[in-house]
């Protein structure tokens, strides 16, 4: 490893001089620590102290220069999870003159993106918190290209799906632990610190019960672009063959106990081939290959369902929930499937029959065991028919219920599918375009008085500039007419570019008129 940044690739002496003379420079975006990403020249890291170091010289820049507010609570979030107090980034400061007394720095010549992965053992977290944010942070800064170096500072080992992180750049990502092998002081020639949160759609319930983020900024288009990028890197091509259903099963916990029966029922109901996949039995790329051509994905709630982003448009996502779990309260996959432009159909089924659930009170607490709890609390949990709303992450009732195994009641399962799914041909959903018309141009009003109690108001306008380039089926305009001083208005929906109003128009009165185009139905 330590050969990797062989210092011949950069002019070592020149780099050292630049660091001594110019010190560290930092320029950031973002008003708050939660939306900040910083770019550094010569940010250093002391591997013994496990601290980043900012070297001050006459030429250093630190923008924003927050003074002590840099610690209230942090300069920025190092992971994409908002304001999590284990994910804060800051640095220590030293005068550049101190370099004379410090170990010789090792320079990292690559443009580097420094971040924390949030939970690299869980596939949902890997995609939602890490891969998508990293991918789109890299898109935001053009020098974070395929040659960029990723540095993961959360301190975990590689984790079960490290290969996925390797796809994001041609250089091997570095873990915090590995930095030690390069020397005592590392200096990143050019680096970005922090991740864009623009792509995340879900909050995990640290301050309020989990749910979709309040202001979702990503659409299905960006998810699908990212999914295509990964598929390309994995050498997976979508197969456009026959229709089939995929049941994504878990093999160690949260099991479907009557899998064979479920498969048979699905095959009969939809007259389709039905296959199963699991993370334990298939390689990740072969799973993506299978899912990318599927008409329907059926799975117990769980991280493996993040792979629904690889489904073709129009496909259905069917999420199963164990007994006493309310599907409305755990919606990372529903939110994903429902993003505008994702074009997936989503259905949730929950087990309402207690006799069809298998509980595991004796397991360790983190797999849902409850025997460590007070007897009374155990009894309360066992009697409860629904897990009440709760915060992340150690609610024993939630863990107890979510790790149950389930015998899926086929009749009620097929019922919700029949109710909710649009047949025929699930896969071929219409791709709706989402181009917005501009403003209407040259709006004009003309008035004429017919009699003391009769007047006309003619309104006309030109079409929005971009409309003539759009293939639109139907255009409608909305006109609002408000008598000055009144706080209500009359809305009209009009198919043409001009209209003369005579009803409700009084002479010698001032009217305020608004006109805009309604969103189009694109051809
Ligand atoms: N997992 C799996 N099979 C299992 C149980 C778990 O593949 O039988 C995977 C799961 O998809 C996730 C990771 O192991 O990536 C952690 O699972 P956990 O139950 O902790 O998280 P959840 O799926 O509830 O998010």
Short mmCIF file of C-alpha atoms and ligand atoms in Angstrom, two decimals:
data_model
loop_
_atom_site.label_atom_id
_atom_site.label_comp_id
_atom_site.label_asym_id
_atom_site.label_seq_id
_atom_site.Cartn_x
_atom_site.Cartn_y
_atom_site.Cartn_z
CA UNK A 1 0.00 0.00 0.00
CA UNK A 2 2.64 2.51 1.00
CA UNK A 3 4.09 2.29 -2.51
CA UNK A 4 0.87 3.59 -3.86
CA UNK A 5 1.51 7.29 -3.61
CA UNK A 6 5.16 6.87 -4.67
CA UNK A 7 6.25 10.40 -4.19
CA UNK A 8 7.87 10.49 -7.62
CA UNK A 9 4.49 11.29 -9.15
CA UNK A 10 4.54 14.67 -7.54
CA UNK A 11 7.39 17.02 -6.94
CA UNK A 12 7.81 16.24 -3.25
CA UNK A 13 10.04 19.18 -2.53
CA UNK A 14 7.69 21.53 -4.37
CA UNK A 15 4.67 20.19 -2.49
CA UNK A 16 6.39 20.58 0.87
CA UNK A 17 7.40 24.13 0.03
CA UNK A 18 3.85 24.96 -1.08
CA UNK A 19 2.43 23.56 2.14
CA UNK A 20 4.95 25.52 4.24
CA UNK A 21 4.42 28.74 2.36
CA UNK A 22 0.71 28.68 1.56
CA UNK A 23 -0.52 26.52 4.40
CA UNK A 24 -3.99 25.00 4.11
CA UNK A 25 -6.75 26.66 2.14
CA UNK A 26 -10.41 25.90 2.64
CA UNK A 27 -13.41 27.22 0.75
CA UNK A 28 -16.85 25.76 1.47
CA UNK A 29 -20.41 25.86 0.21
CA UNK A 30 -23.39 25.85 2.56
CA UNK A 31 -24.75 28.10 5.25
CA UNK A 32 -24.99 25.45 7.93
CA UNK A 33 -22.96 22.46 8.99
CA UNK A 34 -25.74 20.29 7.59
CA UNK A 35 -25.45 21.53 4.02
CA UNK A 36 -21.73 22.19 3.88
CA UNK A 37 -19.11 20.65 1.61
CA UNK A 38 -15.57 22.01 1.85
CA UNK A 39 -12.78 22.04 -0.66
CA UNK A 40 -9.23 22.03 0.66
CA UNK A 41 -5.74 22.51 -0.65
CA UNK A 42 -3.27 20.78 1.62
CA UNK A 43 -5.57 19.45 4.28
CA UNK A 44 -3.45 17.16 6.43
CA UNK A 45 -4.26 14.22 8.68
CA UNK A 46 -2.25 13.10 11.66
CA UNK A 47 -2.66 9.32 11.85
CA UNK A 48 -1.43 9.05 15.45
CA UNK A 49 -3.75 11.67 16.86
CA UNK A 50 -6.50 10.70 14.36
CA UNK A 51 -7.11 14.39 13.67
CA UNK A 52 -7.23 16.49 10.56
CA UNK A 53 -4.89 19.46 10.67
CA UNK A 54 -5.23 22.89 9.13
CA UNK A 55 -1.86 24.64 8.74
CA UNK A 56 -1.98 28.39 9.06
CA UNK A 57 0.34 30.59 7.07
CA UNK A 58 0.09 34.12 5.73
CA UNK A 59 -1.61 32.77 2.64
CA UNK A 60 -4.13 30.38 4.20
CA UNK A 61 -7.81 30.85 3.67
CA UNK A 62 -10.64 29.50 5.84
CA UNK A 63 -14.05 30.29 4.42
CA UNK A 64 -16.42 30.31 6.24
CA UNK A 65 -14.32 31.66 9.06
CA UNK A 66 -16.60 30.74 11.92
CA UNK A 67 -14.22 31.18 14.84
CA UNK A 68 -15.49 29.16 17.79
CA UNK A 69 -18.82 28.56 16.02
CA UNK A 70 -16.87 25.95 14.06
CA UNK A 71 -17.60 23.68 17.03
CA UNK A 72 -21.29 24.52 17.40
CA UNK A 73 -21.75 21.73 16.81
CA UNK A 74 -19.31 21.06 13.94
CA UNK A 75 -17.94 22.42 10.70
CA UNK A 76 -19.89 19.85 8.70
CA UNK A 77 -21.53 16.43 8.57
CA UNK A 78 -19.13 13.83 7.26
CA UNK A 79 -21.92 11.42 6.31
CA UNK A 80 -25.11 12.09 4.37
CA UNK A 81 -27.21 11.61 7.51
CA UNK A 82 -28.28 14.99 8.75
CA UNK A 83 -26.78 16.34 11.96
CA UNK A 84 -25.81 13.00 13.49
CA UNK A 85 -23.47 13.66 16.38
CA UNK A 86 -21.21 10.72 15.61
CA UNK A 87 -20.63 12.01 12.08
CA UNK A 88 -19.22 15.48 12.63
CA UNK A 89 -16.09 16.79 10.95
CA UNK A 90 -13.60 19.30 12.30
CA UNK A 91 -9.86 19.90 12.25
CA UNK A 92 -7.16 21.09 14.58
CA UNK A 93 -5.06 24.13 13.72
CA UNK A 94 -1.31 24.58 13.71
CA UNK A 95 1.05 27.24 12.38
CA UNK A 96 2.78 26.09 9.21
CA UNK A 97 6.05 26.76 11.02
CA UNK A 98 5.30 23.70 13.19
CA UNK A 99 5.90 21.50 10.15
CA UNK A 100 9.66 21.84 10.76
CA UNK A 101 9.25 19.83 13.96
CA UNK A 102 6.79 17.28 12.62
CA UNK A 103 7.21 14.01 10.75
CA UNK A 104 7.75 14.47 7.02
CA UNK A 105 4.32 14.54 5.40
CA UNK A 106 3.26 11.99 2.80
CA UNK A 107 1.37 13.76 0.02
CA UNK A 108 -1.71 12.23 -1.56
CA UNK A 109 -1.61 13.42 -5.17
CA UNK A 110 -5.15 12.34 -6.13
CA UNK A 111 -8.16 14.58 -5.84
CA UNK A 112 -9.79 13.05 -2.77
CA UNK A 113 -13.33 12.86 -1.44
CA UNK A 114 -13.30 12.43 2.32
CA UNK A 115 -16.47 11.14 3.99
CA UNK A 116 -18.04 8.76 6.49
CA UNK A 117 -20.03 5.79 5.35
CA UNK A 118 -23.04 5.50 7.63
CA UNK A 119 -23.69 1.78 7.95
CA UNK A 120 -21.69 -0.22 5.38
CA UNK A 121 -23.10 -3.57 6.55
CA UNK A 122 -26.62 -2.78 5.41
CA UNK A 123 -27.50 -2.64 1.75
CA UNK A 124 -30.16 0.04 2.12
CA UNK A 125 -27.76 2.29 4.00
CA UNK A 126 -24.99 1.58 1.50
CA UNK A 127 -27.11 2.81 -1.41
CA UNK A 128 -29.11 5.56 0.25
CA UNK A 129 -26.50 7.05 2.57
CA UNK A 130 -23.28 6.37 0.69
CA UNK A 131 -23.33 5.33 -2.97
CA UNK A 132 -25.93 7.77 -4.26
CA UNK A 133 -24.58 10.74 -2.26
CA UNK A 134 -21.00 9.94 -3.29
CA UNK A 135 -21.99 9.56 -6.94
CA UNK A 136 -23.83 12.88 -7.04
CA UNK A 137 -21.24 14.74 -4.95
CA UNK A 138 -18.73 13.61 -7.56
CA UNK A 139 -21.02 14.92 -10.31
CA UNK A 140 -21.12 18.26 -8.57
CA UNK A 141 -17.34 18.80 -8.65
CA UNK A 142 -15.76 18.11 -12.00
CA UNK A 143 -12.32 17.25 -10.61
CA UNK A 144 -13.90 14.40 -8.62
CA UNK A 145 -13.69 12.24 -11.71
CA UNK A 146 -12.97 8.58 -12.32
CA UNK A 147 -9.44 9.14 -11.00
CA UNK A 148 -10.67 10.49 -7.70
CA UNK A 149 -9.72 8.82 -4.44
CA UNK A 150 -12.40 8.04 -1.87
CA UNK A 151 -11.37 8.07 1.79
CA UNK A 152 -13.79 6.56 4.34
CA UNK A 153 -13.23 7.99 7.81
CA UNK A 154 -16.01 6.28 9.79
CA UNK A 155 -13.51 3.68 10.97
CA UNK A 156 -15.32 0.52 9.86
CA UNK A 157 -13.68 -2.30 7.95
CA UNK A 158 -14.58 -2.85 4.31
CA UNK A 159 -17.98 -4.38 5.04
CA UNK A 160 -20.00 -6.89 3.05
CA UNK A 161 -20.38 -4.88 -0.15
CA UNK A 162 -17.08 -3.03 -0.54
CA UNK A 163 -17.01 -3.93 -4.22
CA UNK A 164 -19.89 -1.53 -4.77
CA UNK A 165 -17.83 1.38 -3.44
CA UNK A 166 -14.99 0.34 -5.75
CA UNK A 167 -17.23 0.96 -8.76
CA UNK A 168 -17.36 4.70 -8.14
CA UNK A 169 -13.79 5.44 -9.18
CA UNK A 170 -10.85 3.65 -10.71
CA UNK A 171 -8.78 4.06 -7.54
CA UNK A 172 -9.04 1.77 -4.54
CA UNK A 173 -10.95 3.52 -1.74
CA UNK A 174 -9.00 3.99 1.48
CA UNK A 175 -10.25 3.18 4.96
CA UNK A 176 -9.30 5.19 8.04
CA UNK A 177 -7.35 2.23 9.41
CA UNK A 178 -5.18 2.06 6.29
CA UNK A 179 -4.08 5.67 6.50
CA UNK A 180 -1.62 4.72 9.25
CA UNK A 181 0.33 2.62 6.81
CA UNK A 182 1.26 5.70 4.80
CA UNK A 183 2.99 7.50 7.64
CA UNK A 184 2.34 9.78 10.58
CA UNK A 185 1.31 12.85 8.65
CA UNK A 186 -0.64 12.69 5.40
CA UNK A 187 -1.44 15.73 3.34
CA UNK A 188 -4.18 15.68 0.73
CA UNK A 189 -3.08 17.92 -2.11
CA UNK A 190 -6.68 18.58 -3.17
CA UNK A 191 -9.67 17.28 -1.30
CA UNK A 192 -13.38 17.65 -0.78
CA UNK A 193 -14.84 16.91 2.61
CA UNK A 194 -18.50 16.01 3.16
CA UNK A 195 -21.35 14.64 1.08
CA UNK A 196 -24.31 16.09 -0.74
CA UNK A 197 -27.61 15.29 0.97
CA UNK A 198 -29.56 16.23 -2.12
CA UNK A 199 -30.25 12.60 -3.09
CA UNK A 200 -31.53 11.19 0.19
CA UNK A 201 -35.25 10.60 0.64
CA UNK A 202 -35.53 9.05 4.07
CA UNK A 203 -34.73 9.93 7.68
CA UNK A 204 -34.17 7.10 10.11
CA UNK A 205 -35.92 8.43 13.16
CA UNK A 206 -33.18 9.92 15.33
CA UNK A 207 -35.21 12.98 16.34
CA UNK A 208 -38.70 12.08 15.15
CA UNK A 209 -40.11 8.70 14.10
CA UNK A 210 -38.66 7.51 10.81
CA UNK A 211 -40.24 8.60 7.55
CA UNK A 212 -39.70 10.33 4.21
CA UNK A 213 -37.59 13.49 4.40
CA UNK A 214 -39.59 16.69 4.53
CA UNK A 215 -38.19 18.14 1.34
CA UNK A 216 -37.28 15.44 -1.16
CA UNK A 217 -35.09 16.79 -3.96
CA UNK A 218 -34.43 13.69 -6.02
CA UNK A 219 -36.62 12.17 -8.71
CA UNK A 220 -36.73 8.78 -10.33
CA UNK A 221 -34.65 10.12 -13.17
CA UNK A 222 -31.58 10.66 -11.00
CA UNK A 223 -32.08 7.30 -9.31
CA UNK A 224 -32.30 5.57 -12.68
CA UNK A 225 -29.27 7.41 -14.07
CA UNK A 226 -27.30 6.23 -11.08
CA UNK A 227 -28.68 2.69 -11.41
CA UNK A 228 -27.65 2.65 -15.10
CA UNK A 229 -24.15 3.81 -14.16
CA UNK A 230 -23.81 0.96 -11.67
CA UNK A 231 -25.21 -1.59 -14.10
CA UNK A 232 -22.71 -0.48 -16.68
CA UNK A 233 -19.85 -0.79 -14.22
CA UNK A 234 -21.14 -4.23 -13.18
CA UNK A 235 -21.43 -5.30 -16.82
CA UNK A 236 -25.10 -6.04 -16.38
CA UNK A 237 -27.48 -5.46 -19.24
CA UNK A 238 -31.23 -5.43 -18.81
CA UNK A 239 -32.83 -8.39 -20.53
CA UNK A 240 -36.04 -7.61 -22.35
CA UNK A 241 -37.53 -11.06 -22.42
CA UNK A 242 -40.59 -12.68 -20.94
CA UNK A 243 -42.33 -11.42 -17.84
CA UNK A 244 -41.36 -12.93 -14.51
CA UNK A 245 -41.75 -12.34 -10.79
CA UNK A 246 -38.82 -12.19 -8.36
CA UNK A 247 -39.23 -13.13 -4.72
CA UNK A 248 -36.27 -11.66 -2.82
CA UNK A 249 -35.95 -13.81 0.27
CA UNK A 250 -33.97 -13.51 3.47
CA UNK A 251 -32.42 -16.73 4.75
CA UNK A 252 -31.29 -15.97 8.29
CA UNK A 253 -34.18 -14.02 9.78
CA UNK A 254 -37.53 -12.36 8.97
CA UNK A 255 -38.34 -15.43 6.91
CA UNK A 256 -41.31 -16.21 4.70
CA UNK A 257 -42.23 -19.62 6.09
CA UNK A 258 -44.41 -20.77 3.21
CA UNK A 259 -42.22 -19.62 0.38
CA UNK A 260 -43.11 -22.47 -1.95
CA UNK A 261 -46.81 -21.82 -1.52
CA UNK A 262 -46.29 -18.10 -2.15
CA UNK A 263 -44.30 -18.77 -5.33
CA UNK A 264 -46.97 -21.11 -6.62
CA UNK A 265 -49.75 -18.63 -5.87
CA UNK A 266 -47.92 -15.82 -7.66
CA UNK A 267 -47.18 -17.98 -10.69
CA UNK A 268 -50.81 -19.05 -10.93
CA UNK A 269 -52.30 -15.63 -10.34
CA UNK A 270 -50.14 -13.79 -12.86
CA UNK A 271 -49.35 -16.70 -15.17
CA UNK A 272 -45.66 -15.89 -14.94
CA UNK A 273 -42.43 -17.61 -14.15
CA UNK A 274 -41.45 -16.93 -10.54
CA UNK A 275 -37.86 -17.02 -9.27
CA UNK A 276 -36.24 -16.47 -5.89
CA UNK A 277 -33.03 -14.66 -5.12
CA UNK A 278 -31.14 -14.01 -1.89
CA UNK A 279 -27.98 -12.17 -0.97
CA UNK A 280 -26.66 -15.41 0.49
CA UNK A 281 -27.19 -17.51 -2.64
CA UNK A 282 -26.43 -15.21 -5.56
CA UNK A 283 -23.76 -12.71 -6.44
CA UNK A 284 -24.86 -9.12 -6.30
CA UNK A 285 -24.48 -8.59 -10.05
CA UNK A 286 -26.56 -11.65 -10.89
CA UNK A 287 -29.29 -10.39 -8.57
CA UNK A 288 -29.26 -7.00 -10.30
CA UNK A 289 -29.37 -8.76 -13.64
CA UNK A 290 -32.48 -10.69 -12.59
CA UNK A 291 -34.23 -7.73 -10.96
CA UNK A 292 -33.53 -5.41 -13.86
CA UNK A 293 -35.77 -7.51 -16.08
CA UNK A 294 -38.50 -8.36 -13.57
CA UNK A 295 -42.16 -7.46 -13.72
CA UNK A 296 -42.67 -7.71 -9.98
CA UNK A 297 -40.45 -7.81 -6.92
CA UNK A 298 -41.88 -9.41 -3.78
CA UNK A 299 -39.97 -9.23 -0.51
CA UNK A 300 -40.20 -9.03 3.23
CA UNK A 301 -39.44 -5.50 4.42
CA UNK A 302 -35.66 -5.16 4.65
CA UNK A 303 -32.53 -3.65 3.20
CA UNK A 304 -32.47 -6.01 0.21
CA UNK A 305 -35.49 -4.09 -1.14
CA UNK A 306 -33.24 -1.17 -2.10
CA UNK A 307 -32.54 -3.22 -5.22
CA UNK A 308 -36.00 -2.18 -6.44
CA UNK A 309 -34.24 0.84 -7.96
CA UNK A 310 -33.01 -1.54 -10.66
CA UNK A 311 -36.52 -2.66 -11.68
CA UNK A 312 -37.76 -1.59 -15.09
CA UNK A 313 -40.35 1.19 -15.26
CA UNK A 314 -43.86 -0.03 -14.65
CA UNK A 315 -42.81 -2.95 -12.49
CA UNK A 316 -44.49 -3.62 -9.15
CA UNK A 317 -42.86 -3.64 -5.72
CA UNK A 318 -44.67 -5.79 -3.17
CA UNK A 319 -43.44 -5.34 0.40
CA UNK A 320 -44.45 -7.76 3.14
CA UNK A 321 -44.62 -6.73 6.79
CA UNK A 322 -44.57 -9.05 9.80
CA UNK A 323 -47.34 -9.10 12.41
CA UNK A 324 -47.95 -5.89 14.42
CA UNK A 325 -45.87 -3.72 12.10
CA UNK A 326 -47.74 -0.85 10.45
CA UNK A 327 -46.46 -0.48 6.87
CA UNK A 328 -47.32 3.23 6.87
CA UNK A 329 -44.63 3.89 9.45
CA UNK A 330 -41.70 2.21 7.70
CA UNK A 331 -41.60 3.55 4.18
CA UNK A 332 -38.07 3.81 2.76
CA UNK A 333 -38.98 1.51 -0.13
CA UNK A 334 -42.46 2.89 -0.65
CA UNK A 335 -40.99 6.39 -0.83
CA UNK A 336 -38.38 5.22 -3.33
CA UNK A 337 -40.95 3.49 -5.53
CA UNK A 338 -43.21 6.55 -5.36
CA UNK A 339 -40.61 9.17 -6.33
CA UNK A 340 -41.86 11.12 -9.34
CA UNK A 341 -40.59 9.48 -12.49
CA UNK A 342 -39.63 6.27 -10.73
CA UNK A 343 -42.71 4.75 -12.34
CA UNK A 344 -43.05 1.78 -10.05
CA UNK A 345 -46.25 0.44 -8.56
CA UNK A 346 -46.05 -0.12 -4.83
CA UNK A 347 -48.13 -2.48 -2.69
CA UNK A 348 -47.76 -3.28 1.00
CA UNK A 349 -49.15 -6.41 2.64
CA UNK A 350 -49.11 -6.96 6.38
CA UNK A 351 -49.67 -10.07 8.40
CA UNK A 352 -52.71 -9.48 10.58
CA UNK A 353 -53.04 -13.07 11.81
CA UNK A 354 -51.15 -13.67 15.02
CA UNK A 355 -51.26 -17.42 14.50
CA UNK A 356 -49.20 -16.92 11.34
CA UNK A 357 -46.26 -15.29 13.06
CA UNK A 358 -43.26 -16.91 14.73
CA UNK A 359 -41.56 -14.83 17.43
CA UNK A 360 -38.05 -15.13 18.87
CA UNK A 361 -38.11 -13.77 22.42
CA UNK A 362 -34.94 -15.67 23.38
CA UNK A 363 -32.66 -14.12 20.81
CA UNK A 364 -30.11 -11.39 21.64
CA UNK A 365 -31.68 -7.93 21.94
CA UNK A 366 -30.34 -6.72 18.58
CA UNK A 367 -32.12 -9.59 16.82
CA UNK A 368 -35.35 -8.82 18.58
CA UNK A 369 -35.04 -10.86 21.77
CA UNK A 370 -36.98 -9.55 24.78
CA UNK A 371 -36.15 -11.97 27.61
CA UNK A 372 -33.69 -9.43 29.02
CA UNK A 373 -36.62 -7.06 29.72
CA UNK A 374 -38.74 -6.83 32.87
CA UNK A 375 -41.49 -9.46 32.91
CA UNK A 376 -44.19 -6.79 32.77
CA UNK A 377 -42.64 -5.15 29.74
CA UNK A 378 -42.35 -8.53 28.01
CA UNK A 379 -46.02 -9.18 28.63
CA UNK A 380 -47.00 -5.78 27.36
CA UNK A 381 -45.05 -6.35 24.15
CA UNK A 382 -46.52 -9.81 23.64
CA UNK A 383 -50.06 -8.46 24.08
CA UNK A 384 -49.58 -5.45 21.80
CA UNK A 385 -51.20 -5.64 18.38
CA UNK A 386 -49.16 -2.84 16.83
CA UNK A 387 -45.76 -1.37 17.54
CA UNK A 388 -46.40 2.25 18.58
CA UNK A 389 -44.41 5.00 16.87
CA UNK A 390 -40.87 5.11 18.18
CA UNK A 391 -37.45 6.57 17.61
CA UNK A 392 -34.46 4.78 16.18
CA UNK A 393 -32.69 2.42 16.92
CA UNK A 394 -33.07 0.14 19.88
CA UNK A 395 -36.80 0.01 20.54
CA UNK A 396 -37.21 -3.59 21.77
CA UNK A 397 -40.84 -3.90 20.69
CA UNK A 398 -39.96 -2.84 17.17
CA UNK A 399 -36.98 -5.21 16.98
CA UNK A 400 -39.07 -8.05 18.43
CA UNK A 401 -41.77 -7.61 15.82
CA UNK A 402 -39.62 -6.83 12.79
CA UNK A 403 -37.55 -9.98 13.28
CA UNK A 404 -40.54 -12.32 13.29
CA UNK A 405 -40.98 -15.01 10.65
CA UNK A 406 -44.23 -15.03 8.74
CA UNK A 407 -46.51 -17.52 7.07
CA UNK A 408 -48.08 -15.41 4.35
CA UNK A 409 -51.83 -15.83 4.19
CA UNK A 410 -52.23 -16.37 0.47
CA UNK A 411 -55.85 -15.26 0.21
CA UNK A 412 -55.32 -11.86 1.82
CA UNK A 413 -52.03 -11.43 -0.03
CA UNK A 414 -53.64 -11.98 -3.43
CA UNK A 415 -56.51 -9.72 -2.40
CA UNK A 416 -54.28 -6.66 -1.92
CA UNK A 417 -52.45 -7.42 -5.13
CA UNK A 418 -55.71 -7.65 -7.08
CA UNK A 419 -56.99 -4.46 -5.47
CA UNK A 420 -53.92 -2.37 -6.02
CA UNK A 421 -52.05 -3.55 -9.08
CA UNK A 422 -52.92 -2.23 -12.46
CA UNK A 423 -52.88 -5.07 -14.87
CA UNK A 424 -52.51 -5.66 -17.95
CA UNK A 425 -48.83 -5.75 -18.65
CA UNK A 426 -47.28 -4.32 -15.56
CA UNK A 427 -43.99 -3.59 -17.19
CA UNK A 428 -45.03 -1.17 -19.88
CA UNK A 429 -45.94 1.97 -17.98
CA UNK A 430 -46.15 5.20 -19.91
CA UNK A 431 -43.14 7.39 -19.54
CA UNK A 432 -44.54 10.76 -18.62
CA UNK A 433 -42.47 13.73 -19.59
CA UNK A 434 -41.99 16.44 -17.01
CA UNK A 435 -41.08 19.57 -18.93
CA UNK A 436 -42.52 22.73 -17.52
CA UNK A 437 -43.90 25.48 -19.72
CA UNK A 438 -42.42 28.96 -19.36
CA UNK A 439 -44.45 32.06 -18.58
CA UNK A 440 -47.09 33.20 -21.00
CA UNK A 441 -45.81 36.20 -22.98
CA UNK A 442 -47.24 39.62 -23.74
CA UNK A 443 -50.34 39.41 -21.60
CA UNK A 444 -52.83 42.15 -22.50
CA UNK A 445 -56.07 43.39 -21.04
CA UNK A 446 -58.64 45.50 -22.85
CA UNK A 447 -61.79 46.90 -21.37
CA UNK A 448 -64.91 48.36 -22.80
CA UNK A 449 -67.96 49.76 -21.12
CA UNK A 450 -71.28 48.78 -22.76
CA UNK A 451 -73.64 50.47 -20.37
CA UNK A 452 -73.67 51.78 -16.85
CA UNK A 453 -74.01 48.25 -15.55
CA UNK A 454 -72.37 46.29 -18.37
CA UNK A 455 -68.69 45.95 -19.22
CA UNK A 456 -66.31 43.61 -20.97
CA UNK A 457 -62.80 42.56 -20.17
CA UNK A 458 -60.73 40.98 -22.95
CA UNK A 459 -57.60 39.14 -21.97
CA UNK A 460 -55.05 37.79 -24.44
CA UNK A 461 -51.52 36.46 -24.34
CA UNK A 462 -48.88 34.71 -26.38
CA UNK A 463 -47.81 31.13 -25.74
CA UNK A 464 -44.78 30.41 -23.55
CA UNK A 465 -41.54 30.55 -25.52
CA UNK A 466 -40.66 26.87 -25.08
CA UNK A 467 -44.11 25.61 -26.04
CA UNK A 468 -43.51 25.66 -29.76
CA UNK A 469 -40.68 23.16 -29.33
CA UNK A 470 -42.71 20.77 -27.16
CA UNK A 471 -44.94 18.06 -28.46
CA UNK A 472 -48.01 18.70 -26.41
CA UNK A 473 -51.38 17.10 -26.74
CA UNK A 474 -53.38 19.73 -25.05
CA UNK A 475 -52.72 23.18 -23.67
CA UNK A 476 -54.78 24.86 -21.03
CA UNK A 477 -54.43 28.27 -19.47
CA UNK A 478 -55.62 29.40 -16.11
CA UNK A 479 -56.80 32.99 -15.68
CA UNK A 480 -57.59 34.55 -12.33
CA UNK A 481 -59.67 37.68 -12.10
CA UNK A 482 -59.76 39.61 -8.88
CA UNK A 483 -61.56 42.84 -8.21
CA UNK A 484 -59.08 45.20 -6.65
CA UNK A 485 -59.44 45.31 -2.90
CA UNK A 486 -61.24 41.95 -2.74
CA UNK A 487 -59.42 38.99 -1.33
CA UNK A 488 -61.11 36.37 -3.46
CA UNK A 489 -60.72 35.76 -7.16
CA UNK A 490 -62.47 33.83 -9.89
CA UNK A 491 -60.37 31.18 -11.60
CA UNK A 492 -61.05 30.19 -15.20
CA UNK A 493 -59.52 27.34 -17.17
CA UNK A 494 -59.33 28.28 -20.84
CA UNK A 495 -58.28 26.38 -23.94
CA UNK A 496 -57.45 29.42 -26.11
CA UNK A 497 -55.07 32.35 -25.96
CA UNK A 498 -57.71 34.98 -25.53
CA UNK A 499 -61.05 35.37 -23.90
CA UNK A 500 -63.57 38.10 -23.33
CA UNK A 501 -65.22 38.13 -19.95
CA UNK A 502 -68.57 39.85 -19.59
CA UNK A 503 -70.25 38.05 -16.71
CA UNK A 504 -69.46 39.50 -13.33
CA UNK A 505 -67.50 42.38 -14.86
CA UNK A 506 -68.56 45.76 -13.57
CA UNK A 507 -67.76 49.06 -15.27
CA UNK A 508 -65.39 51.56 -13.67
CA UNK A 509 -63.77 48.90 -11.56
CA UNK A 510 -60.13 47.88 -11.46
CA UNK A 511 -59.40 44.19 -11.94
CA UNK A 512 -56.18 42.31 -11.32
CA UNK A 513 -55.66 39.54 -13.85
CA UNK A 514 -53.25 36.63 -13.64
CA UNK A 515 -52.66 34.22 -16.46
CA UNK A 516 -50.46 31.18 -16.59
CA UNK A 517 -50.24 27.93 -18.40
CA UNK A 518 -51.29 24.78 -16.64
CA UNK A 519 -48.89 21.88 -16.59
CA UNK A 520 -49.04 20.02 -19.82
CA UNK A 521 -50.02 16.56 -20.69
CA UNK A 522 -47.14 15.72 -22.94
CA UNK A 523 -47.64 13.56 -25.95
N1 LIG B 1 -29.72 -9.76 5.25
C1 LIG B 1 -29.85 -10.77 4.33
N2 LIG B 1 -30.47 -11.93 4.68
C2 LIG B 1 -31.00 -12.12 5.89
C3 LIG B 1 -30.90 -11.08 6.84
C4 LIG B 1 -30.25 -9.92 6.49
O1 LIG B 1 -29.37 -10.65 3.22
O2 LIG B 1 -31.54 -13.19 6.15
C5 LIG B 1 -29.03 -8.53 4.89
C6 LIG B 1 -29.96 -7.35 4.72
O3 LIG B 1 -30.43 -7.23 3.39
C7 LIG B 1 -29.06 -6.18 5.09
C8 LIG B 1 -28.16 -6.77 6.13
O4 LIG B 1 -28.18 -8.17 5.95
O5 LIG B 1 -28.29 -5.75 3.99
C9 LIG B 1 -28.56 -6.38 7.55
O6 LIG B 1 -29.87 -6.82 7.83
P1 LIG B 1 -30.75 -6.20 8.99
O7 LIG B 1 -31.84 -7.15 9.31
O8 LIG B 1 -29.83 -5.77 10.09
O9 LIG B 1 -31.32 -4.85 8.36
P2 LIG B 1 -32.68 -4.54 7.56
O10 LIG B 1 -32.76 -5.51 6.43
O11 LIG B 1 -33.80 -4.69 8.52
O12 LIG B 1 -32.49 -3.14 7.09
#
